[in-house]
Coordinates of C-alpha atoms and ligand atoms in Angstrom, one line a residue:
M146 CA 95.1 -9.2 -9.5
S147 CA 92.6 -9.2 -6.6
K148 CA 91.6 -6.0 -4.7
K149 CA 93.0 -5.6 -1.2
F150 CA 91.6 -3.7 1.8
D151 CA 92.6 -3.4 5.4
V152 CA 89.0 -4.0 6.4
V153 CA 86.1 -5.5 4.4
V154 CA 82.7 -5.2 6.1
I155 CA 79.9 -7.5 4.8
G156 CA 76.5 -5.9 5.5
G157 CA 75.8 -2.2 5.5
G158 CA 73.1 -1.9 8.2
P159 CA 73.7 0.2 11.4
G160 CA 76.3 -2.4 12.5
G161 CA 78.2 -2.6 9.3
Y162 CA 78.0 1.0 8.0
V163 CA 79.1 2.4 11.3
A164 CA 82.0 0.0 11.6
A165 CA 83.1 0.9 8.1
I166 CA 82.9 4.7 8.8
R167 CA 84.8 4.3 12.1
A168 CA 87.5 2.1 10.5
A169 CA 88.0 4.6 7.6
Q170 CA 88.2 7.5 10.2
L171 CA 91.0 5.6 11.8
G172 CA 92.9 5.5 8.5
L173 CA 92.1 2.0 7.5
N174 CA 91.4 1.3 3.8
T175 CA 87.9 0.0 4.1
A176 CA 85.2 -1.5 1.9
C177 CA 81.6 -2.2 2.8
I178 CA 79.6 -4.8 0.8
D179 CA 75.8 -4.8 0.9
K180 CA 73.2 -6.7 -1.2
W181 CA 70.1 -4.7 -0.3
I182 CA 68.0 -3.5 -3.3
G183 CA 66.0 -0.4 -2.5
K184 CA 62.5 0.5 -3.7
E185 CA 63.9 2.2 -6.8
G186 CA 65.6 -1.0 -7.9
K187 CA 69.1 0.1 -7.0
G188 CA 71.6 -1.0 -4.3
V189 CA 71.3 1.0 -1.0
F190 CA 73.1 0.9 2.3
G191 CA 71.4 1.2 5.7
G192 CA 70.1 -2.4 6.1
T193 CA 67.0 -3.4 8.0
C194 CA 67.1 -0.4 10.3
L195 CA 66.9 2.3 7.6
N196 CA 65.0 0.4 4.9
V197 CA 62.3 -1.6 6.7
G198 CA 62.9 -1.3 10.5
C199 CA 63.5 1.5 13.0
I200 CA 63.1 4.4 10.7
P201 CA 60.0 3.6 8.5
S202 CA 58.2 2.2 11.6
K203 CA 58.8 5.4 13.5
A204 CA 57.7 7.5 10.5
L205 CA 54.3 5.6 10.5
L206 CA 54.1 5.8 14.3
D207 CA 54.6 9.6 14.1
T208 CA 51.9 10.0 11.4
S209 CA 49.4 7.8 13.2
H210 CA 50.1 9.6 16.5
K211 CA 49.4 13.0 15.0
Y212 CA 46.2 11.6 13.4
E213 CA 45.0 10.2 16.7
E214 CA 45.8 13.4 18.6
A215 CA 44.0 15.5 16.0
K216 CA 41.0 13.2 16.1
H217 CA 40.7 12.7 19.8
D218 CA 42.9 15.0 21.9
F219 CA 42.5 18.5 20.2
D220 CA 39.0 18.8 21.6
L221 CA 40.4 18.7 25.2
H222 CA 42.3 21.8 24.4
G223 CA 39.2 23.5 23.0
I224 CA 40.5 23.2 19.4
S225 CA 37.9 22.1 16.9
T226 CA 38.8 20.8 13.5
G227 CA 36.6 19.7 10.5
E228 CA 36.5 16.0 9.8
V229 CA 40.0 14.6 10.3
T230 CA 41.1 12.2 7.6
V231 CA 44.3 10.5 6.7
D232 CA 45.7 10.0 3.2
I233 CA 47.4 6.6 3.4
A234 CA 49.2 7.0 0.1
K235 CA 50.7 10.3 1.3
M236 CA 51.6 8.8 4.6
L237 CA 53.5 6.0 2.9
A238 CA 55.2 8.4 0.4
R239 CA 56.4 10.5 3.3
K240 CA 57.9 7.4 5.0
D241 CA 59.6 6.3 1.7
Q242 CA 61.1 9.8 1.3
I243 CA 62.6 9.7 4.8
V244 CA 64.1 6.2 4.1
K245 CA 65.5 7.5 0.8
N246 CA 67.1 10.6 2.4
L247 CA 68.7 8.5 5.1
T248 CA 70.0 5.7 2.9
M249 CA 71.4 8.4 0.5
G250 CA 73.0 9.9 3.6
V251 CA 74.9 6.7 4.3
A252 CA 76.3 6.8 0.7
T253 CA 77.3 10.4 1.3
L254 CA 79.0 9.5 4.6
F255 CA 80.9 6.7 2.8
K256 CA 82.2 9.2 0.2
A257 CA 83.1 11.8 2.9
N258 CA 85.1 9.2 4.9
G259 CA 86.6 7.3 2.0
V260 CA 84.7 4.1 2.5
T261 CA 84.4 2.0 -0.8
G262 CA 80.8 1.0 -1.0
L263 CA 80.3 -2.2 -3.0
E264 CA 76.7 -3.2 -4.0
G265 CA 76.3 -7.0 -4.2
V266 CA 76.8 -10.2 -2.2
G267 CA 79.8 -11.0 0.0
K268 CA 80.9 -14.5 1.0
V269 CA 83.7 -15.3 3.5
L270 CA 86.3 -17.6 2.2
A271 CA 89.3 -19.3 4.0
G272 CA 92.4 -17.2 4.4
K273 CA 90.6 -13.9 5.1
K274 CA 89.4 -13.7 1.4
V275 CA 86.0 -12.4 0.4
E276 CA 84.1 -13.4 -2.7
Y277 CA 82.2 -10.3 -3.9
T278 CA 79.5 -10.7 -6.5
P279 CA 78.2 -7.3 -7.8
H280 CA 74.5 -7.1 -8.7
G281 CA 74.3 -8.6 -12.2
G282 CA 78.1 -9.1 -12.4
E283 CA 80.8 -11.7 -12.1
A284 CA 82.2 -12.9 -8.8
E285 CA 85.6 -11.4 -7.9
L286 CA 88.1 -12.1 -5.0
I287 CA 88.9 -9.4 -2.4
E288 CA 91.7 -9.9 0.1
A289 CA 91.3 -8.4 3.6
E290 CA 93.5 -8.0 6.7
H291 CA 90.3 -8.0 8.7
I292 CA 86.7 -9.0 7.9
I293 CA 83.7 -7.7 9.8
I294 CA 80.5 -9.7 9.3
A295 CA 77.3 -7.6 9.9
T296 CA 74.7 -9.5 7.9
G297 CA 71.9 -8.8 10.4
S298 CA 68.7 -10.7 10.8
V299 CA 65.4 -11.5 9.0
P300 CA 61.9 -12.2 10.4
F301 CA 61.0 -15.6 11.7
N302 CA 58.3 -17.4 9.8
I303 CA 56.1 -19.9 11.6
P304 CA 54.5 -22.9 9.8
P305 CA 51.0 -22.2 11.1
A306 CA 51.0 -18.8 9.4
P307 CA 52.9 -18.8 6.1
L308 CA 53.2 -15.4 4.5
T309 CA 51.0 -14.6 1.5
E310 CA 51.3 -11.8 -1.1
D311 CA 49.3 -9.3 0.9
I312 CA 47.1 -10.8 3.7
I313 CA 49.5 -12.6 6.0
V314 CA 52.6 -10.4 6.2
D315 CA 55.7 -9.8 8.2
S316 CA 56.9 -6.5 9.6
T317 CA 58.0 -5.3 6.1
G318 CA 54.6 -6.0 4.7
A319 CA 52.9 -4.2 7.6
L320 CA 54.7 -1.0 6.6
E321 CA 53.0 -1.1 3.2
F322 CA 49.2 -1.6 3.8
T323 CA 47.5 0.7 1.2
S324 CA 44.4 1.0 3.3
V325 CA 43.5 0.6 6.9
P326 CA 42.4 -3.0 7.6
E327 CA 39.1 -3.2 9.4
K328 CA 40.2 -6.1 11.5
L329 CA 43.9 -6.7 12.0
G330 CA 45.5 -9.7 13.8
V331 CA 49.0 -9.6 15.1
I332 CA 50.9 -12.7 16.2
G333 CA 53.4 -11.8 18.9
A334 CA 53.2 -9.1 21.5
G335 CA 56.9 -8.2 21.2
V336 CA 58.3 -4.7 20.4
I337 CA 57.6 -5.0 16.6
G338 CA 54.0 -6.4 17.0
L339 CA 53.1 -3.7 19.5
E340 CA 54.5 -0.8 17.5
L341 CA 53.0 -1.9 14.2
G342 CA 49.7 -2.9 15.8
S343 CA 49.6 0.6 17.4
V344 CA 50.1 2.3 14.0
W345 CA 47.1 0.6 12.4
M346 CA 45.0 0.7 15.5
R347 CA 45.4 4.5 15.8
L348 CA 44.4 4.8 12.1
G349 CA 41.2 2.9 12.9
A350 CA 41.8 -0.9 12.7
K351 CA 40.4 -3.1 15.4
V352 CA 43.5 -4.9 16.6
T353 CA 43.8 -8.3 18.2
V354 CA 47.2 -9.4 19.4
L355 CA 47.8 -13.2 19.9
E356 CA 50.7 -13.9 22.3
A357 CA 51.8 -17.4 23.3
Q358 CA 53.3 -16.3 26.6
D359 CA 51.1 -15.9 29.7
K360 CA 52.9 -12.7 30.7
F361 CA 52.7 -9.5 28.7
L362 CA 56.1 -8.1 27.7
H363 CA 57.8 -10.8 29.7
V364 CA 61.3 -9.3 29.3
A365 CA 60.2 -6.0 30.9
D366 CA 60.0 -5.2 34.6
S367 CA 56.7 -6.6 36.0
A368 CA 55.4 -3.1 37.0
V369 CA 56.0 -1.8 33.5
S370 CA 54.4 -4.8 31.7
K371 CA 51.3 -4.5 34.0
E372 CA 51.0 -0.8 33.4
A373 CA 51.6 -1.2 29.6
Q374 CA 49.0 -4.0 29.3
K375 CA 46.4 -1.8 31.1
L376 CA 47.1 1.2 28.9
F377 CA 47.1 -0.7 25.6
T378 CA 43.8 -2.4 26.6
K379 CA 42.3 1.0 27.5
Q380 CA 43.3 2.2 24.0
G381 CA 41.3 -0.7 22.5
M382 CA 43.9 -3.3 21.8
D383 CA 42.6 -6.8 22.4
I384 CA 45.5 -8.6 23.9
R385 CA 45.1 -12.3 24.2
L386 CA 47.8 -13.9 26.4
G387 CA 48.5 -17.6 26.5
A388 CA 47.2 -17.7 22.9
R389 CA 49.4 -19.9 20.7
V390 CA 48.6 -19.8 17.0
T391 CA 48.3 -23.3 15.5
G392 CA 46.9 -22.6 12.0
S393 CA 45.6 -20.1 9.4
E394 CA 43.4 -20.2 6.3
V395 CA 43.2 -17.5 3.7
K396 CA 39.7 -17.4 2.0
D397 CA 37.8 -14.7 0.1
G398 CA 40.4 -12.0 0.9
K399 CA 40.4 -12.7 4.7
V400 CA 42.4 -14.9 7.0
T401 CA 41.0 -17.2 9.7
V402 CA 43.5 -17.9 12.4
T403 CA 43.2 -20.8 14.8
F404 CA 44.8 -20.7 18.2
Q405 CA 45.0 -22.5 21.5
E406 CA 43.8 -20.4 24.4
G407 CA 43.1 -21.7 27.9
G408 CA 43.1 -25.3 26.7
E409 CA 40.5 -24.5 24.0
E410 CA 40.8 -24.2 20.3
K411 CA 39.5 -20.8 19.1
S412 CA 39.5 -18.9 15.9
E413 CA 39.3 -15.3 14.7
T414 CA 38.9 -13.9 11.2
F415 CA 41.0 -10.8 10.1
D416 CA 41.4 -8.7 7.0
K417 CA 45.2 -8.7 7.5
L418 CA 47.5 -10.6 9.8
I419 CA 51.0 -9.5 10.9
V420 CA 53.4 -12.2 11.9
A421 CA 55.8 -10.6 14.4
V422 CA 57.2 -13.6 16.3
G423 CA 60.8 -12.4 16.4
R424 CA 63.8 -12.4 14.1
R425 CA 66.6 -14.9 13.3
P426 CA 70.3 -14.2 12.4
F427 CA 71.0 -14.2 8.6
T428 CA 74.0 -16.2 7.4
E429 CA 72.6 -17.8 4.3
G430 CA 75.3 -18.4 1.6
L431 CA 77.7 -16.3 3.8
L432 CA 80.3 -18.7 5.1
A433 CA 82.6 -21.1 3.1
A434 CA 82.8 -24.4 4.9
D435 CA 86.5 -24.0 5.6
C436 CA 86.5 -20.3 6.6
G437 CA 86.8 -21.1 10.3
V438 CA 83.8 -19.1 11.5
N439 CA 81.3 -21.1 13.5
L440 CA 77.7 -20.7 14.4
D441 CA 76.3 -21.4 17.9
E442 CA 73.4 -23.7 18.6
R443 CA 70.8 -21.0 17.8
G444 CA 72.4 -20.0 14.5
F445 CA 74.2 -16.9 15.6
I446 CA 77.8 -16.4 14.6
H447 CA 79.9 -17.4 17.6
V448 CA 81.9 -14.5 19.0
D449 CA 83.7 -13.6 22.3
D450 CA 83.1 -10.4 24.4
S451 CA 84.9 -8.3 21.8
C452 CA 83.1 -9.7 18.8
Q453 CA 86.0 -11.8 17.6
T454 CA 84.8 -15.0 15.8
D455 CA 86.6 -18.4 16.0
A456 CA 88.7 -17.4 13.0
P457 CA 91.5 -14.8 13.7
G458 CA 91.0 -11.5 12.0
I459 CA 87.3 -12.2 11.3
W460 CA 84.8 -10.3 13.5
A461 CA 81.0 -10.3 13.7
I462 CA 78.6 -7.7 15.1
G463 CA 74.9 -6.7 15.4
D464 CA 71.9 -8.9 15.0
V465 CA 73.9 -11.8 13.6
V466 CA 75.6 -12.3 17.0
R467 CA 74.3 -12.9 20.6
G468 CA 72.7 -10.1 22.5
P469 CA 69.7 -7.8 22.0
M470 CA 68.6 -7.2 18.4
L471 CA 68.9 -3.4 18.5
A472 CA 70.4 -0.9 16.1
H473 CA 72.3 0.9 18.7
K474 CA 73.8 -2.3 20.1
A475 CA 74.9 -3.2 16.5
S476 CA 76.5 0.3 16.0
E477 CA 78.4 0.3 19.2
E478 CA 79.8 -3.1 18.5
G479 CA 80.8 -1.7 15.1
V480 CA 82.7 1.1 16.7
M481 CA 84.3 -1.2 19.2
V482 CA 85.5 -3.7 16.6
A483 CA 86.9 -0.9 14.3
E484 CA 88.8 0.5 17.2
R485 CA 90.1 -2.9 18.3
I486 CA 91.3 -3.5 14.7
H487 CA 93.2 -0.2 14.9
G488 CA 94.8 -1.4 18.1
H489 CA 92.7 0.3 20.9
K490 CA 91.4 -1.8 23.8
A491 CA 87.8 -0.6 23.3
Q492 CA 85.2 -2.5 25.2
M493 CA 81.4 -2.3 25.2
N494 CA 79.3 -2.3 28.3
Y495 CA 76.6 -4.9 27.6
D496 CA 75.0 -4.3 31.0
V497 CA 73.8 -0.8 30.1
I498 CA 72.0 -1.1 26.7
P499 CA 68.6 0.7 26.7
S500 CA 65.5 -0.8 25.1
V501 CA 62.7 1.4 23.9
I502 CA 59.2 0.6 22.5
Y503 CA 57.9 3.6 20.6
T504 CA 54.2 3.2 21.4
S505 CA 52.1 5.8 23.1
P506 CA 53.0 6.2 25.8
E507 CA 56.6 5.0 25.2
I508 CA 58.1 2.2 27.2
A509 CA 61.8 2.1 28.0
W510 CA 64.2 0.4 30.3
V511 CA 67.8 -0.2 31.1
G512 CA 69.7 -2.5 33.5
K513 CA 68.2 -5.0 35.8
T514 CA 64.5 -5.5 36.5
E515 CA 63.2 -5.9 40.0
D516 CA 62.4 -9.6 39.2
Q517 CA 66.0 -10.2 38.1
L518 CA 67.4 -8.6 41.3
K519 CA 65.0 -10.7 43.4
A520 CA 66.1 -13.9 41.6
E521 CA 69.8 -13.0 42.1
G522 CA 69.3 -12.3 45.8
E523 CA 70.7 -8.7 45.4
P524 CA 69.5 -6.3 48.0
Y525 CA 67.8 -3.3 46.4
N526 CA 65.7 -0.2 47.0
V527 CA 63.0 1.0 44.6
G528 CA 62.0 4.6 43.9
M529 CA 58.9 5.3 41.8
F530 CA 57.3 8.5 40.6
P531 CA 54.0 8.7 38.6
F532 CA 53.6 11.1 35.7
A533 CA 50.2 12.0 37.3
A534 CA 52.2 14.1 39.8
N535 CA 54.4 15.8 37.2
G536 CA 53.4 19.3 36.2
R537 CA 54.6 19.2 32.7
A538 CA 53.0 15.9 32.0
M539 CA 49.7 17.3 33.3
A540 CA 50.0 20.4 31.1
G541 CA 50.4 18.0 28.1
N542 CA 47.7 15.5 29.2
Q543 CA 50.3 12.8 29.3
T544 CA 49.9 11.6 32.9
D545 CA 49.8 7.8 32.3
G546 CA 52.7 5.8 33.6
F547 CA 55.7 6.3 35.9
V548 CA 59.5 6.2 36.3
K549 CA 60.9 3.4 38.4
I550 CA 64.5 3.4 39.5
V551 CA 66.1 0.4 41.3
A552 CA 69.4 0.9 43.2
H553 CA 71.6 -1.3 45.3
A554 CA 70.4 -1.3 49.0
E555 CA 73.9 -0.9 50.4
T556 CA 75.8 1.2 47.9
D557 CA 72.8 3.1 46.3
R558 CA 74.4 2.5 42.9
I559 CA 71.7 2.6 40.2
L560 CA 71.0 -0.9 38.8
G561 CA 68.1 -0.2 36.5
A562 CA 65.4 2.2 35.3
H563 CA 62.0 1.2 34.0
I564 CA 59.7 3.8 32.5
V565 CA 56.3 4.0 30.9
G566 CA 55.2 7.5 29.9
P567 CA 55.9 10.6 27.8
N568 CA 59.4 10.6 26.1
A569 CA 60.3 7.4 28.1
G570 CA 63.1 6.7 25.6
D571 CA 64.8 10.0 26.2
L572 CA 64.2 9.9 29.9
C573 CA 65.7 6.4 30.1
Q574 CA 68.8 7.8 28.3
Q575 CA 69.4 10.2 31.2
V576 CA 69.7 7.2 33.5
V577 CA 71.9 5.4 31.0
V578 CA 74.4 8.3 31.2
A579 CA 74.2 8.2 35.0
M580 CA 74.8 4.4 35.1
E581 CA 77.8 4.7 32.8
F582 CA 79.3 7.0 35.3
G583 CA 78.5 4.6 38.2
S584 CA 76.0 7.1 39.7
S585 CA 74.1 6.5 42.9
A586 CA 70.4 7.4 43.2
E587 CA 71.5 10.1 45.5
D588 CA 73.7 11.6 42.8
I589 CA 70.8 12.1 40.5
G590 CA 68.8 13.4 43.5
M591 CA 71.4 16.1 44.0
M592 CA 71.3 17.3 40.3
V593 CA 69.3 20.3 39.2
F594 CA 66.5 19.4 36.8
A595 CA 64.8 22.1 34.8
H596 CA 61.2 22.9 35.7
P597 CA 58.7 22.1 34.3
T598 CA 60.0 19.1 32.4
V599 CA 58.9 15.5 32.3
S600 CA 62.6 14.8 33.3
E601 CA 61.7 15.9 36.8
A602 CA 59.9 12.5 37.2
V603 CA 63.4 10.9 36.9
H604 CA 64.7 13.2 39.6
E605 CA 61.8 12.4 41.9
A606 CA 62.1 8.7 41.3
A607 CA 65.8 8.8 42.2
L608 CA 64.9 10.8 45.3
A609 CA 62.2 8.3 46.1
V610 CA 64.8 5.5 46.3
N611 CA 65.9 7.0 49.6
N612 CA 62.4 8.2 50.6
A613 CA 63.2 11.8 49.8
A614 CA 60.7 12.5 46.9
I615 CA 59.2 15.9 47.3
H616 CA 56.0 15.8 45.2
K617 CA 54.6 12.5 46.5
A618 CA 54.3 10.9 49.9
N619 CA 57.3 8.6 50.6
R620 CA 56.6 5.1 51.8
R621 CA 59.2 5.1 54.6
P622 CA 60.0 8.6 55.8
K623 CA 63.7 9.0 56.5
K624 CA 64.6 9.3 60.1
Ligands
LIG49 P1 70.8 -5.2 9.5 O1 70.3 -3.9 9.7 O2 69.8 -6.4 9.3 O3 71.7 -5.2 8.1 C1 72.3 -6.3 7.6 C2 72.6 -5.9 6.2 O4 73.5 -7.0 5.7 C3 71.5 -5.8 5.2 O5 71.5 -4.6 4.5 C4 71.7 -7.0 4.2 O6 71.3 -6.7 2.9 C5 73.1 -7.2 4.3 N1 73.6 -8.6 4.0 C6 73.2 -9.7 4.5 N2 73.9 -10.8 4.0 C7 74.7 -10.2 3.1 C8 75.7 -10.8 2.2 N3 76.0 -12.1 2.2 N4 76.4 -9.9 1.4 C9 76.1 -8.6 1.4 N5 75.2 -8.0 2.2 C10 74.6 -8.8 3.1 N6 66.1 -1.5 16.6 C11 66.2 -0.4 17.4 O7 67.3 -0.3 18.0 N7 65.2 0.5 17.5 C12 64.1 0.4 16.9 O8 63.2 1.3 17.0 C13 63.9 -0.7 16.0 N8 62.7 -0.8 15.3 C14 62.6 -1.9 14.5 C15 61.4 -2.0 13.7 C16 61.2 -3.0 12.8 C17 59.9 -3.1 12.1 C18 62.3 -4.0 12.7 C19 62.1 -5.1 11.7 C20 63.5 -3.9 13.4 C21 63.6 -2.8 14.3 N9 64.8 -2.7 15.0 C22 64.9 -1.6 15.9 C23 65.9 -3.7 15.0 C24 67.0 -3.1 14.1 O9 66.5 -2.8 12.8 C25 68.1 -4.1 14.0 O10 68.6 -4.5 15.3 C26 69.3 -3.6 13.2 O11 69.0 -3.2 11.9 C27 70.5 -4.6 13.2 O12 71.5 -4.0 12.5 P2 72.6 -4.9 11.7 O13 73.6 -4.0 11.1 O14 73.1 -6.0 12.6 O15 71.8 -5.7 10.6
LIG50 P1 59.9 -10.5 20.0 O1 60.9 -11.7 19.9 O2 60.2 -9.6 21.1 O3 59.8 -9.9 18.6 O4 58.5 -11.2 20.3 C1 57.9 -12.2 19.6 C2 56.7 -12.8 20.4 O5 56.0 -13.7 19.6 C3 57.2 -13.5 21.6 O6 56.6 -12.9 22.8 C4 56.6 -14.9 21.4 O7 56.2 -15.5 22.6 C5 55.5 -14.7 20.4 N1 55.2 -15.9 19.6 C6 56.0 -16.8 19.0 N2 55.4 -17.8 18.4 C7 54.0 -17.6 18.6 C8 52.8 -18.3 18.2 N3 52.8 -19.4 17.4 N4 51.6 -17.8 18.6 C9 51.6 -16.6 19.4 N5 52.7 -16.0 19.8 C10 53.9 -16.4 19.4

């Protein structure tokens, strides 16, 4: 007799494991299948995010940030150290331990909530049946009232730069360099390319980023992308815009990359090359032809606003469906779907999803950019406040960047926030909370912010929307 569950989740990343936990909390008999094999050769839950994404990249960003501070910033404070060195093996071991603790944490949460964790491959069959093949075992059939697909994404590969064992690598390989490359090439100036490029640059690599687009960080607000480009360039990152990679050749332990830049063919030789040109939804071997789930023209599973696929009772969430490829977007969709299965009318606000780039300084934004509002013909006001005028930022030598808030010109409702600077991710979250409550810029202006905090830059930017900032001159004094 086949096993039967109320909910079977396929994929145990931040979309799938969160969906499974929430479904179990709501009293649904839930299983979560994941095929990931961890570094110790055993099945683990946590997906891309915990194993090779958000968490290990932040662990390396943290180590490299501390190293850079010790090497370059301590002197400013009058602190002298001996020679500062970094033990790469120890850095990688620390990262691996954090990954292990977190993935074990998911298994513990499954136990605590009564989720059945199944290690192996899942396939969606017709009639809401799932074929489950345990690692090294025989396929078995599982019946489900509801199926949630959360199979995530994998890195894009591009024909001009096929991956090799250890010279041309994707983001996963870039988390494992055993020494600091002297010259590092990065294809793609997206979030992942900038974060991993920053890690190795801080540790001493000479980093060149080749980006096909003419505009740096084209998805960000123009003021943010201009400031970020200026700051990364000042840090020593060689950012080549309008540079489309057309080929690569590995020879004598190095890689020579050819690219088109300004109508000319150019080439550069690197010790390592990271290919960070984006990610694609992963559905290989997942869907039986007659299961009723369809893909869209870009290979994502087709879903409606509430993550329902074209097959009743089958849902899909996270990187495998439309929308930004972000762990928190995947998790919130997971909660929404679990609650909908339970009968609630949960909805997710896709207009207020924050994006953060964990470089130094951090970059974060939420809502509409000024360029988008212009294009939509929406009347808006802008308030900006530089960290150079914030006392706490000065005390910490973190004065680069600004907070920019855009609000509707007639209603004053906050439409977006765009931040480059210290703790930009956490500051942006303050605006996320405000936006979820439909706050106006004046509302934030009337709140009390602790002094001295970098948060005061959010307060001042909100005040500046209506020309009422205190610690900078306002452009148009209020009558
Ligand atoms: P995934 O995390 O990809 O999980 C999918 C899971 O499904 C995997 O475990 C896979 O093994 C499993 N699976 C697939 N097919 C099957 C099958 N047929 N049977 C069983 N199991 C299957 N996002 C952020 O929000 N913040 C960040 O700072 C951030 N940093 C990142 C850094 C890097 C280097 C990378 C690569 C990504 C980063 N991301 C970040 C993106 C984030 O990791 C993804 O958005 C997130 O993991 C998506 O979650 P998911 O649950 O949809 O899929
Ligand atoms: P993201 O999708 O945010 O991870 O960013 C990936 C980046 O890689 C995008 O900005 C693309 O323009 C860039 N990209 C894609 N293909 C190439 C290529 N062949 N050469 C250089 N950059 C590329």
